[in-house]
Structure formats: structure tokens, C-alpha cells
Short mmCIF file of C-alpha atoms and ligand atoms in Angstrom, two decimals:
data_model
loop_
_atom_site.label_atom_id
_atom_site.label_comp_id
_atom_site.label_asym_id
_atom_site.label_seq_id
_atom_site.Cartn_x
_atom_site.Cartn_y
_atom_site.Cartn_z
CA MET A 27 22.54 15.53 -21.16
CA SER A 28 19.06 14.54 -22.30
CA HIS A 29 16.19 16.78 -21.48
CA TYR A 30 12.43 15.86 -21.05
CA ASP A 31 9.51 18.19 -20.40
CA ILE A 32 8.34 15.70 -17.62
CA VAL A 33 10.56 13.23 -15.78
CA VAL A 34 8.69 10.62 -13.64
CA VAL A 35 10.97 8.92 -11.08
CA GLY A 36 9.52 5.52 -9.93
CA ALA A 37 7.76 3.18 -12.31
CA GLY A 38 5.32 1.71 -9.83
CA HIS A 39 1.56 2.44 -9.49
CA ALA A 40 1.80 6.17 -9.12
CA GLY A 41 4.49 6.83 -11.77
CA THR A 42 3.00 4.55 -14.36
CA GLN A 43 -0.46 5.87 -13.94
CA THR A 44 0.91 9.39 -14.31
CA VAL A 45 2.37 8.47 -17.73
CA PHE A 46 -0.86 6.74 -18.83
CA ALA A 47 -2.92 9.70 -17.73
CA LEU A 48 -0.65 12.22 -19.44
CA THR A 49 -0.67 10.23 -22.73
CA ALA A 50 -4.45 9.61 -22.58
CA GLY A 51 -4.98 13.33 -21.87
CA GLY A 52 -3.07 14.24 -25.08
CA PHE A 53 0.12 15.54 -23.61
CA THR A 54 2.38 16.39 -26.50
CA GLY A 55 5.60 17.20 -24.67
CA SER A 56 8.46 14.64 -24.06
CA ILE A 57 8.14 12.17 -21.08
CA ALA A 58 10.76 10.00 -19.31
CA LEU A 59 9.82 7.28 -16.83
CA ILE A 60 12.79 6.21 -14.75
CA GLY A 61 12.44 3.15 -12.39
CA ASP A 62 15.09 1.17 -10.54
CA GLU A 63 13.33 -2.15 -11.17
CA ILE A 64 14.03 -3.91 -14.49
CA SER A 65 10.66 -5.45 -14.93
CA ILE A 66 7.86 -3.96 -17.04
CA PRO A 67 5.75 -1.79 -14.72
CA TYR A 68 3.54 -4.16 -12.70
CA GLU A 69 0.82 -4.27 -9.98
CA ARG A 70 2.06 -5.01 -6.46
CA PRO A 71 -1.15 -6.26 -4.61
CA PRO A 72 -1.09 -9.75 -6.23
CA LEU A 73 2.46 -10.27 -4.90
CA THR A 74 1.20 -11.52 -1.56
CA LYS A 75 -2.06 -12.81 -2.84
CA GLY A 76 -2.56 -14.64 -6.23
CA TYR A 77 1.00 -14.42 -7.37
CA LEU A 78 2.35 -16.12 -4.30
CA ALA A 79 -0.44 -18.63 -3.81
CA ASP A 80 -1.66 -19.48 -7.28
CA SER A 81 -0.14 -20.07 -10.59
CA MET A 82 -0.39 -16.36 -11.64
CA LEU A 83 2.59 -15.54 -13.89
CA SER A 84 4.68 -12.32 -13.67
CA ASP A 85 3.50 -11.25 -17.16
CA GLU A 86 -0.15 -11.20 -15.79
CA LEU A 87 1.00 -8.47 -13.30
CA ALA A 88 1.92 -5.91 -16.02
CA PHE A 89 -0.16 -2.75 -16.18
CA ARG A 90 0.15 -2.74 -20.00
CA ALA A 91 1.78 -5.23 -22.37
CA GLU A 92 5.17 -4.54 -23.95
CA ALA A 93 3.37 -3.62 -27.23
CA TRP A 94 1.80 -0.62 -25.59
CA TRP A 95 5.18 0.72 -24.34
CA ALA A 96 6.86 0.03 -27.72
CA GLY A 97 4.14 2.06 -29.40
CA SER A 98 4.21 5.03 -27.02
CA THR A 99 6.55 8.01 -27.12
CA VAL A 100 7.31 7.56 -23.38
CA GLU A 101 11.02 6.90 -22.97
CA ARG A 102 11.54 4.21 -20.24
CA HIS A 103 14.74 4.08 -18.31
CA LEU A 104 14.25 0.86 -16.27
CA GLY A 105 16.82 -0.64 -14.08
CA THR A 106 18.01 2.81 -13.41
CA ALA A 107 18.00 4.45 -9.95
CA VAL A 108 17.98 8.23 -9.38
CA VAL A 109 20.52 9.06 -6.76
CA ALA A 110 20.27 12.78 -6.60
CA VAL A 111 18.09 15.77 -7.45
CA ASP A 112 19.30 19.22 -8.28
CA ALA A 113 16.25 21.49 -7.83
CA ASP A 114 17.94 24.65 -9.01
CA ALA A 115 19.43 23.15 -12.10
CA HIS A 116 16.29 21.00 -12.77
CA THR A 117 18.30 17.82 -13.15
CA VAL A 118 18.34 14.32 -11.68
CA THR A 119 21.45 12.08 -11.52
CA THR A 120 21.24 8.45 -12.10
CA GLU A 121 23.45 5.81 -10.45
CA ASP A 122 25.52 5.34 -13.52
CA GLY A 123 26.55 8.96 -13.40
CA GLY A 124 24.15 10.17 -16.06
CA THR A 125 22.34 13.54 -15.74
CA ILE A 126 18.89 14.11 -17.12
CA SER A 127 17.20 17.54 -17.14
CA TYR A 128 13.53 18.23 -16.65
CA GLY A 129 10.82 20.86 -16.92
CA THR A 130 8.74 19.18 -14.26
CA LEU A 131 9.71 16.30 -11.97
CA VAL A 132 7.13 13.91 -10.66
CA TRP A 133 8.57 11.87 -7.74
CA SER A 134 6.74 8.63 -7.26
CA ALA A 135 9.50 6.52 -5.69
CA GLY A 136 7.26 4.72 -3.08
CA GLY A 137 9.10 3.22 -0.21
CA GLU A 138 11.47 0.41 0.83
CA ALA A 139 10.19 -2.35 3.05
CA ARG A 140 11.52 -1.78 6.60
CA ARG A 141 14.16 -4.51 7.49
CA LEU A 142 14.57 -6.11 10.86
CA PRO A 143 17.38 -4.60 12.95
CA THR A 144 18.08 -7.89 14.60
CA PRO A 145 21.22 -10.04 14.10
CA GLY A 146 20.63 -12.67 11.39
CA ALA A 147 18.21 -10.58 9.44
CA ASP A 148 20.38 -10.97 6.25
CA LEU A 149 20.33 -14.80 6.30
CA ASN A 150 19.09 -16.54 3.15
CA GLY A 151 15.48 -17.31 3.46
CA VAL A 152 14.64 -14.03 5.34
CA HIS A 153 12.58 -11.94 3.01
CA VAL A 154 10.47 -8.89 2.70
CA VAL A 155 7.67 -8.85 -0.02
CA ARG A 156 7.70 -5.36 -1.66
CA LYS A 157 8.97 -5.98 -5.16
CA LEU A 158 8.35 -8.63 -7.87
CA SER A 159 12.02 -9.74 -7.34
CA ASP A 160 11.17 -10.34 -3.55
CA ALA A 161 8.11 -12.36 -4.50
CA GLU A 162 9.97 -14.45 -7.04
CA HIS A 163 12.58 -15.30 -4.43
CA VAL A 164 9.97 -16.32 -1.93
CA LYS A 165 8.08 -18.30 -4.65
CA ARG A 166 11.26 -20.37 -5.42
CA LEU A 167 11.65 -21.09 -1.70
CA VAL A 168 8.13 -22.24 -0.89
CA ALA A 169 8.62 -25.55 -2.58
CA THR A 170 11.18 -26.62 0.07
CA THR A 171 9.65 -24.79 2.96
CA ARG A 172 7.87 -26.61 5.80
CA LYS A 173 7.63 -24.08 8.51
CA ALA A 174 7.46 -20.28 7.95
CA VAL A 175 7.41 -17.48 10.46
CA VAL A 176 5.87 -14.19 9.48
CA ILE A 177 7.06 -11.18 11.44
CA GLY A 178 4.39 -8.46 11.59
CA GLY A 179 0.63 -8.78 11.78
CA GLY A 180 -0.29 -6.11 9.22
CA TYR A 181 -1.82 -6.59 5.81
CA ILE A 182 1.42 -7.69 4.15
CA GLY A 183 2.18 -10.23 6.90
CA LEU A 184 -1.31 -11.61 6.98
CA GLU A 185 -1.92 -11.82 3.34
CA THR A 186 1.44 -13.68 3.01
CA ALA A 187 0.43 -16.06 5.87
CA ALA A 188 -2.84 -16.76 4.11
CA SER A 189 -1.01 -17.65 0.76
CA LEU A 190 1.60 -19.76 2.54
CA ARG A 191 -1.11 -21.72 4.44
CA LYS A 192 -2.77 -22.21 1.00
CA LEU A 193 0.32 -23.85 -0.09
CA GLY A 194 0.28 -26.18 2.87
CA ILE A 195 3.16 -24.50 4.87
CA GLU A 196 2.93 -24.30 8.58
CA VAL A 197 2.81 -20.61 9.53
CA THR A 198 3.47 -18.72 12.89
CA VAL A 199 2.82 -15.01 12.84
CA VAL A 200 4.71 -12.85 15.38
CA GLU A 201 3.54 -9.45 16.17
CA ALA A 202 5.16 -6.98 18.63
CA LEU A 203 1.92 -5.20 19.49
CA GLU A 204 -0.95 -6.73 21.46
CA ARG A 205 -3.27 -7.12 18.53
CA LEU A 206 -3.25 -7.55 14.85
CA LEU A 207 -3.70 -4.66 12.28
CA GLN A 208 -3.41 -2.18 15.19
CA ARG A 209 -2.48 0.81 12.90
CA VAL A 210 -5.13 0.23 10.20
CA THR A 211 -8.32 -1.24 11.60
CA GLY A 212 -10.52 -1.66 14.67
CA GLU A 213 -10.88 -4.53 17.04
CA ASP A 214 -13.81 -6.28 15.55
CA ILE A 215 -12.14 -6.65 12.19
CA ALA A 216 -8.85 -7.66 13.70
CA ALA A 217 -10.57 -10.32 15.96
CA TYR A 218 -12.44 -11.66 12.90
CA ILE A 219 -9.29 -11.83 10.77
CA LYS A 220 -7.32 -13.58 13.51
CA ALA A 221 -9.98 -16.18 14.18
CA LYS A 222 -10.15 -16.83 10.41
CA HIS A 223 -6.42 -17.49 10.21
CA GLU A 224 -6.53 -19.64 13.38
CA GLY A 225 -9.23 -21.72 11.66
CA GLU A 226 -6.91 -22.21 8.76
CA GLY A 227 -4.19 -23.38 11.02
CA VAL A 228 -2.09 -20.26 11.57
CA GLU A 229 -0.62 -19.72 14.96
CA PHE A 230 -0.11 -16.24 16.51
CA LEU A 231 2.31 -14.90 19.09
CA LEU A 232 1.25 -11.33 20.01
CA GLY A 233 2.97 -8.83 22.15
CA THR A 234 6.27 -10.51 21.32
CA GLY A 235 9.54 -9.03 20.05
CA VAL A 236 12.16 -10.85 17.94
CA SER A 237 15.74 -10.82 19.29
CA GLU A 238 17.57 -12.81 16.67
CA ILE A 239 17.21 -14.73 13.40
CA LEU A 240 19.14 -18.06 13.76
CA GLY A 241 20.78 -19.84 10.90
CA GLU A 242 23.06 -22.55 9.63
CA ASP A 243 25.38 -22.45 6.68
CA GLY A 244 23.98 -19.06 5.85
CA HIS A 245 20.32 -20.14 5.72
CA VAL A 246 17.70 -19.39 8.29
CA THR A 247 16.77 -22.19 10.68
CA GLY A 248 14.56 -20.30 13.28
CA VAL A 249 13.48 -17.16 14.97
CA GLN A 250 14.41 -16.36 18.53
CA LEU A 251 11.90 -14.22 20.47
CA ALA A 252 12.68 -11.74 23.14
CA SER A 253 11.29 -14.27 25.60
CA GLY A 254 14.05 -16.73 24.58
CA GLN A 255 11.57 -18.98 22.76
CA VAL A 256 12.88 -20.31 19.45
CA LEU A 257 10.49 -20.94 16.47
CA PRO A 258 11.95 -23.27 13.95
CA ALA A 259 11.72 -21.84 10.34
CA ASP A 260 12.90 -22.55 6.80
CA LEU A 261 11.48 -19.14 5.61
CA VAL A 262 10.91 -15.95 7.45
CA ILE A 263 8.82 -13.11 5.95
CA VAL A 264 9.31 -9.72 7.38
CA GLY A 265 6.34 -7.31 7.03
CA ILE A 266 7.00 -4.55 9.42
CA GLY A 267 6.20 -1.45 7.37
CA LEU A 268 7.65 0.87 4.86
CA ILE A 269 10.20 3.78 4.78
CA PRO A 270 9.28 6.36 2.27
CA ASN A 271 11.88 6.85 -0.50
CA VAL A 272 12.42 10.59 -0.17
CA ARG A 273 16.15 10.93 0.72
CA GLN A 274 16.97 12.54 -2.69
CA LEU A 275 14.36 15.17 -2.27
CA ALA A 276 15.42 15.73 1.35
CA ASP A 277 19.00 16.24 0.22
CA ALA A 278 17.73 18.68 -2.49
CA GLY A 279 16.11 20.70 0.32
CA ALA A 280 12.43 19.52 0.19
CA GLU A 281 10.40 19.83 3.35
CA ILE A 282 10.07 16.28 4.88
CA GLY A 283 7.77 14.86 7.55
CA ASN A 284 6.28 11.41 7.45
CA GLY A 285 7.27 11.35 3.78
CA VAL A 286 7.78 14.31 1.58
CA LEU A 287 5.43 17.15 2.38
CA VAL A 288 3.06 18.15 -0.56
CA ASP A 289 0.18 20.57 -0.82
CA LYS A 290 -3.25 19.92 -2.23
CA PHE A 291 -1.85 19.94 -5.75
CA CYS A 292 0.88 17.36 -4.79
CA ARG A 293 3.49 20.10 -5.11
CA THR A 294 6.59 19.69 -2.98
CA THR A 295 8.38 22.77 -1.64
CA LEU A 296 10.94 22.48 -4.48
CA PRO A 297 10.12 24.33 -7.65
CA ASP A 298 8.41 22.19 -10.39
CA VAL A 299 8.66 18.98 -8.23
CA TYR A 300 5.47 17.02 -7.40
CA ALA A 301 5.42 13.90 -5.25
CA ILE A 302 2.73 11.36 -5.22
CA GLY A 303 1.86 7.85 -3.92
CA ASP A 304 3.36 6.06 -0.84
CA CYS A 305 6.10 8.62 -0.37
CA ALA A 306 3.93 11.69 -0.16
CA SER A 307 2.44 13.27 2.83
CA PHE A 308 -0.50 15.38 1.64
CA GLU A 309 -3.00 17.81 3.05
CA SER A 310 -6.42 16.12 3.41
CA ASP A 311 -9.90 17.08 4.59
CA TRP A 312 -10.59 13.46 5.58
CA VAL A 313 -8.58 13.52 8.70
CA PRO A 314 -8.59 16.00 11.61
CA ASP A 315 -4.91 16.60 11.68
CA ASP A 316 -4.92 17.46 8.05
CA ARG A 317 -2.14 15.32 6.76
CA LEU A 318 -2.06 11.86 5.38
CA ARG A 319 0.46 9.48 3.81
CA LEU A 320 -1.48 6.55 2.35
CA GLU A 321 -0.06 3.21 1.25
CA SER A 322 -2.82 2.28 -1.20
CA VAL A 323 -3.43 1.76 -4.88
CA GLN A 324 -6.40 4.16 -4.86
CA ASN A 325 -4.29 6.88 -3.45
CA ALA A 326 -1.28 6.29 -6.01
CA ASN A 327 -3.78 6.07 -8.86
CA ASP A 328 -5.81 9.09 -8.00
CA GLN A 329 -2.86 11.33 -7.14
CA ALA A 330 -1.38 10.31 -10.39
CA LYS A 331 -4.46 11.48 -12.30
CA ALA A 332 -4.57 14.66 -10.26
CA VAL A 333 -0.94 15.56 -11.11
CA ALA A 334 -1.46 14.61 -14.73
CA ASN A 335 -4.44 16.97 -14.88
CA THR A 336 -2.45 19.85 -13.43
CA LEU A 337 0.28 19.27 -15.96
CA LEU A 338 -2.41 19.15 -18.82
CA GLY A 339 -3.53 22.64 -17.54
CA LYS A 340 -6.59 21.38 -15.56
CA PRO A 341 -5.47 21.84 -11.93
CA GLN A 342 -7.78 20.59 -9.20
CA PRO A 343 -7.14 20.09 -5.54
CA TYR A 344 -6.55 16.40 -4.67
CA ASP A 345 -9.01 15.26 -2.04
CA ALA A 346 -10.33 11.84 -3.22
CA LEU A 347 -12.06 9.60 -0.84
CA PRO A 348 -9.46 7.05 0.50
CA TRP A 349 -10.40 3.43 -0.04
CA PHE A 350 -8.50 0.11 0.41
CA TRP A 351 -9.02 -3.58 0.07
CA SER A 352 -7.28 -6.76 1.24
CA HIS A 353 -7.85 -10.37 0.30
CA GLN A 354 -7.09 -13.30 2.69
CA TYR A 355 -8.44 -16.79 2.01
CA ASP A 356 -11.95 -16.37 0.61
CA ASP A 357 -12.51 -13.19 2.52
CA ARG A 358 -12.52 -9.60 1.14
CA LEU A 359 -12.04 -6.70 3.30
CA GLN A 360 -12.85 -3.33 2.00
CA THR A 361 -12.36 0.03 3.65
CA ALA A 362 -13.76 3.43 2.82
CA GLY A 363 -12.40 6.46 4.61
CA VAL A 364 -9.54 6.81 7.14
CA LEU A 365 -9.58 5.32 10.60
CA THR A 366 -7.20 7.71 12.11
CA GLY A 367 -8.61 9.31 15.29
CA TYR A 368 -12.07 7.77 15.53
CA ASP A 369 -13.93 7.93 18.84
CA SER A 370 -16.29 4.94 18.49
CA ALA A 371 -17.01 1.91 16.41
CA VAL A 372 -20.43 0.47 15.54
CA LEU A 373 -20.68 -3.15 14.47
CA ARG A 374 -23.23 -4.04 11.81
CA GLY A 375 -24.18 -7.65 11.42
CA ASP A 376 -22.72 -10.78 12.97
CA PRO A 377 -19.03 -11.64 12.42
CA ALA A 378 -19.92 -15.34 12.91
CA THR A 379 -21.84 -15.08 9.54
CA GLY A 380 -18.63 -14.02 7.69
CA LYS A 381 -20.40 -10.93 6.43
CA PHE A 382 -20.61 -7.72 8.51
CA SER A 383 -19.18 -4.14 8.61
CA VAL A 384 -17.97 -1.65 11.22
CA VAL A 385 -18.84 2.08 11.05
CA TYR A 386 -16.16 4.26 12.70
CA MET A 387 -17.42 7.54 14.02
CA ARG A 388 -15.57 10.83 14.85
CA GLY A 389 -18.11 12.56 17.02
CA ASP A 390 -21.31 12.48 14.90
CA THR A 391 -19.33 12.18 11.71
CA VAL A 392 -18.79 8.94 9.89
CA ALA A 393 -15.03 8.60 9.53
CA ALA A 394 -14.67 5.29 7.88
CA VAL A 395 -16.29 1.86 7.25
CA ASP A 396 -14.71 -1.50 7.20
CA ALA A 397 -16.75 -4.22 5.38
CA ILE A 398 -15.95 -7.87 5.32
CA ASN A 399 -17.65 -9.67 2.44
CA ASN A 400 -20.11 -6.91 2.46
CA VAL A 401 -20.01 -5.06 -0.90
CA LYS A 402 -23.43 -3.48 -0.36
CA ASP A 403 -22.31 -1.73 2.90
CA TYR A 404 -18.98 -0.80 1.37
CA ALA A 405 -20.51 0.69 -1.84
CA GLN A 406 -23.03 2.70 0.19
CA ALA A 407 -20.52 3.78 2.76
CA LYS A 408 -18.56 5.69 0.10
CA SER A 409 -21.30 8.35 0.02
CA LEU A 410 -21.60 8.42 3.82
CA ILE A 411 -18.03 9.20 4.78
CA GLY A 412 -17.66 12.69 6.03
CA ARG A 413 -21.38 13.20 6.79
CA THR A 414 -22.99 13.87 10.12
CA VAL A 415 -25.43 11.16 11.25
CA ALA A 416 -28.05 11.97 13.66
CA ALA A 417 -29.24 8.39 14.23
CA ASP A 418 -28.28 6.58 17.41
CA ASP A 419 -25.88 3.70 17.46
CA SER A 420 -28.65 1.00 17.67
CA ARG A 421 -29.99 2.14 14.42
CA LEU A 422 -26.59 2.37 12.73
CA ALA A 423 -25.94 -1.14 14.09
CA ASP A 424 -29.09 -2.59 12.53
CA SER A 425 -27.84 -4.19 9.32
CA ALA A 426 -31.47 -4.28 8.12
CA VAL A 427 -31.25 -0.52 7.68
CA PRO A 428 -29.22 0.18 4.56
CA LEU A 429 -26.38 2.65 4.90
CA LYS A 430 -27.87 4.65 2.06
CA ALA A 431 -30.78 5.52 4.29
CA PHE A 432 -28.33 7.42 6.47
CA VAL A 433 -27.03 9.25 3.38
CA THR A 434 -30.43 10.60 2.72
CA GLU A 435 -30.90 11.60 6.43
CA SER A 436 -27.60 13.12 6.87
CA GLN A 437 -26.24 16.54 6.06
CA LEU A 438 -22.75 17.33 4.85
CA ALA A 439 -20.36 17.78 7.80
C1 LIG B 516 2.79 -7.18 -1.44
C2 LIG B 516 1.96 -5.81 -1.48
C3 LIG B 516 0.47 -6.00 -1.56
C4 LIG B 516 -0.25 -4.85 -1.53
N1 LIG B 516 -1.66 -4.95 -1.45
C5 LIG B 516 -2.45 -3.87 -1.58
C6 LIG B 516 -3.92 -4.05 -1.62
O1 LIG B 516 -4.40 -5.13 -1.57
N2 LIG B 516 -4.58 -2.88 -1.74
C7 LIG B 516 -4.04 -1.50 -1.88
O2 LIG B 516 -4.81 -0.61 -1.92
N3 LIG B 516 -2.70 -1.44 -1.75
C8 LIG B 516 -1.85 -2.56 -1.68
N4 LIG B 516 -0.57 -2.40 -1.66
C9 LIG B 516 0.04 -1.03 -1.65
C10 LIG B 516 0.22 -0.44 -3.03
O3 LIG B 516 0.87 -1.48 -3.82
C11 LIG B 516 1.04 0.78 -2.83
O4 LIG B 516 0.31 1.64 -2.11
C12 LIG B 516 1.36 1.28 -4.29
O5 LIG B 516 2.11 0.44 -5.04
C13 LIG B 516 2.02 2.69 -4.14
O6 LIG B 516 2.46 3.16 -5.40
P1 LIG B 516 3.75 4.11 -5.52
O7 LIG B 516 3.87 4.29 -7.11
O8 LIG B 516 3.74 5.10 -4.59
O9 LIG B 516 4.83 3.04 -5.10
P2 LIG B 516 5.47 1.70 -5.78
O10 LIG B 516 4.28 1.03 -6.51
O11 LIG B 516 6.16 1.03 -4.83
O12 LIG B 516 6.36 2.30 -6.93
C14 LIG B 516 7.64 2.93 -6.58
C15 LIG B 516 8.69 2.60 -7.55
O13 LIG B 516 9.82 3.54 -7.55
C16 LIG B 516 10.94 2.68 -7.48
N5 LIG B 516 11.98 3.51 -6.95
C17 LIG B 516 12.37 3.77 -5.70
N6 LIG B 516 13.31 4.60 -5.57
C18 LIG B 516 13.80 4.86 -6.83
C19 LIG B 516 14.81 5.75 -7.33
N7 LIG B 516 15.68 6.36 -6.48
N8 LIG B 516 14.98 5.77 -8.63
C20 LIG B 516 14.04 5.10 -9.52
N9 LIG B 516 13.16 4.26 -9.03
C21 LIG B 516 12.86 4.19 -7.71
C22 LIG B 516 10.62 1.52 -6.66
O14 LIG B 516 11.53 0.46 -6.95
C23 LIG B 516 9.22 1.24 -7.35
O15 LIG B 516 9.35 0.46 -8.54
C24 LIG B 516 0.35 -3.49 -1.60
C25 LIG B 516 1.67 -3.33 -1.54
C26 LIG B 516 2.52 -4.54 -1.52
C27 LIG B 516 4.01 -4.41 -1.48
#
């Protein structure tokens, strides 16, 4: 049985950045990075954007070139899934039956894309886009695709819809809720993004469930909606959320909620086991109910650095400001803060100009800012989140008044 001082499970954003931060910080112990994908660790955001729509190659997605890995002391175990954790023995078991022991375990296993529970969901041509292998499959299919149906009007579905349109494919987006991006943004942004897609030729069916995926000879031919309507399709993309990969920690006795529960230092309730990234539900001062599970590169990277610092003997509670971006067509959406539980939204600027932002308030406190093609507001908003703003809505709505003016006028909440 091999032993490492630190075993990192999951070679995605959070796991890989942990390894980079540890090595950059001069960690002298042994490190193993275990990941179930075979590819060299890579960035996920381009999978629905440049990688799908443009000629970007998979090599360009890698965080670091092979030469870096070859020159480092980090032992990679790729194409290797961890199936069990024994917290008392401080070991993990891999799917080939091997056992690896650890001093500290960093669990960064992300999540699995949620699959459709409907009949026909396993037909060829029905895909999620979570991993490089998923995007490779979709990329191979687009050459012969005329009509695509995207199920789910969240960021993954909408980014995919934009990329497929760019490739000249007819796209219909089906969303069960009455509006797009319901979980993650406000009405002004959702309406702008919908109009943008419609202008590019995407059709939307909102408030509509899917009852069956139809197929012939094992390949998808259409999507039957709960209403009975059938949408013909050669390709179906399912973007309906993520299930955190925490079963192994739950089996080992870790406390689980929406993800594995961690404290401000990303410690799970198991001894010497940390969890970070998409799978971790952490205590945060940025939301009223105190817990967050964020699916974002910022959170994965910053938690990775936080855990690495703790393991390097420089512990600091994790409370980075959450931020996020999405890219669709030529539009760039940037979000600072968290939209959970806001009371009101103030629109700054005119959506018709293609450049505006929305300030979300929780009482008198700025909870979050969404900015469309408005880097200035986004950059200035980063200092404003969490501050109490005395100004009335009309002043906040005046895009001629820079957000940094409110930073000066505000006091820390
Ligand atoms: C298509 C797409 C587009 C995105 N676009 C954006 C964006 O524009 N902006 C943004 O901020 N965020 C974006 N995200 C979200 C962002 O990529 C994630 O938040 C981030 O990757 C989370 O990092 P992670 O390390 O927690 O999980 P991941 O990066 O998913 O890494 C987890 C890794 O662990 C592996 N794993 C799982 N179980 C096991 C196991 N038992 N044993 C070994 N390995 C295991 C997984 O296969 C995976 O490789 C996007 C995500 C996707 C899928």
C-alpha cells in the first residue's frame, strides 16, 4: 500500500489548483493527485464556449503542459476512481481494488451532471456537457446535426445553445420553469439573455416538462414534451444541474447537506479530510443563511488556495467574495456577490444598448451585482458587495454615478 502525506481526490479545477498552490508554496511532503478522467487536468468553462463553437483544441484546455507534470514530484493517478474512504484508517480505495493511505485527504470530486429521468434518456445523441469526453462526443455529432434541443435554461444550456447556433444548427431550448436562469440571476438579465438568443434564432419553450426522448435505431429523433408536442432533434443536450460527488464521504460518516458540509477552513467532519469546490457546502458571511455551495471556477480556485495555505501552516478562514462569468455570443455576463435571498433589484443603464448592470439589495446592503458587457460596474462592484448603501434607488440606478462613489459613501455592513 502506498502512502502520501496529502492525497487529493478529483483532478479538476479545485484539486489541480491545490496541487499547484502546495508546490508553489514549497510543500516538501509527498502528494498524490487521483482523478477518474484520463485527460491531463483541464479547464471546464471552454467546453460549452470556445471548445464547442470554435477550433480550440483539447490541448489548449490544459492547466499546465505535460512537461510541468513530468518535472514535478506530484504523483498523478489518472483514469482512477476512488470508490471508498476509510476515515479511521486514513485510506482510500480505488476502483481497481488498490488502497492508498494518506496523512491528509483533500476531496475535490466536483459533481456529476444530472441526467434526465425520462424514457429514452440513454439514446445516442442525448448528452450532458460536464467533461471533456462529453464535449468531444458532442463535437463529433455537430457535423451531422441539423436540429438540436437543449433541455435546461441555465448557464450550461444557454452557452451550449449559443455555440450550436454559431455552428448553424437550429436550436430549441426547453425549460421547466417559467423563466430562464431562475436559480442564478434576476429578471432583467434573464430577459436580456432570452432576447439575445431569440435574435440569434433560438426558440424557447418555457414552463414545459419533457415526458420522453424519442429515437430510432438507438439514436435520438425527437423530444416529446409533457403537452404531447414533439420537437424533432438529431442532438439533445441536457443541462439540468449537478449532483455533488460526495457518496464516498457520506459512506465514511461525513455530515452531508447540499454537498459535504465543511467549516470555514474547508474541514469536513471527518478527521484530516478537507473538501473544496463544487461538492462542498461551506459557511459563508456572504449569505444570510450562512451556507453556500458554489459551482464556479473562482470558488474552486480560492478554496484550493485556502486549503493549501492551511496545509502549509498558514491557516486562514475562507471567505472570498464569490464571482462568476458567462459568455454567450459576443456578450459577457459577470457577477459579483451572491443572489440568494435579495429583496430588490435596481437596473443601471439601458438593456437595449447591450451594456448595463443590475444591483441586488438585501435591505440596505448590496448583495450582488450582475454586469452585462460592463466591466467598469463589475470591477467597482467588487468593493461594494456587503456594504450598506444609504442612497435611494434612483441614484443607484443612475449609470452616470459610478459604483465606486457608493463605496466611498458606504460603511461596512
Ligand atoms: C461546461 C461547463 C462550463 C462552465 N463554465 C463556467 C464559467 O463560465 N464560469 C465559472 O465560474 N464556472 C464555470 N463552470 C463551473 C466550473 O467549471 C466548476 O465550478 C469547477 O470546475 C469546479 O471545480 P471542482 O474541482 O470542484 O470540480 P471539477 O472541475 O468538476 O473536478 C472534479 C473532478 O473530480 C473527478 N472525480 C469525481 N469523482 C471522482 C472519484 N470518485 N475519484 C476520482 N476522481 C473523481 C471528476 O471526474 C472531475 O475530473 C463550468 C462548468 C462546466 C461543466
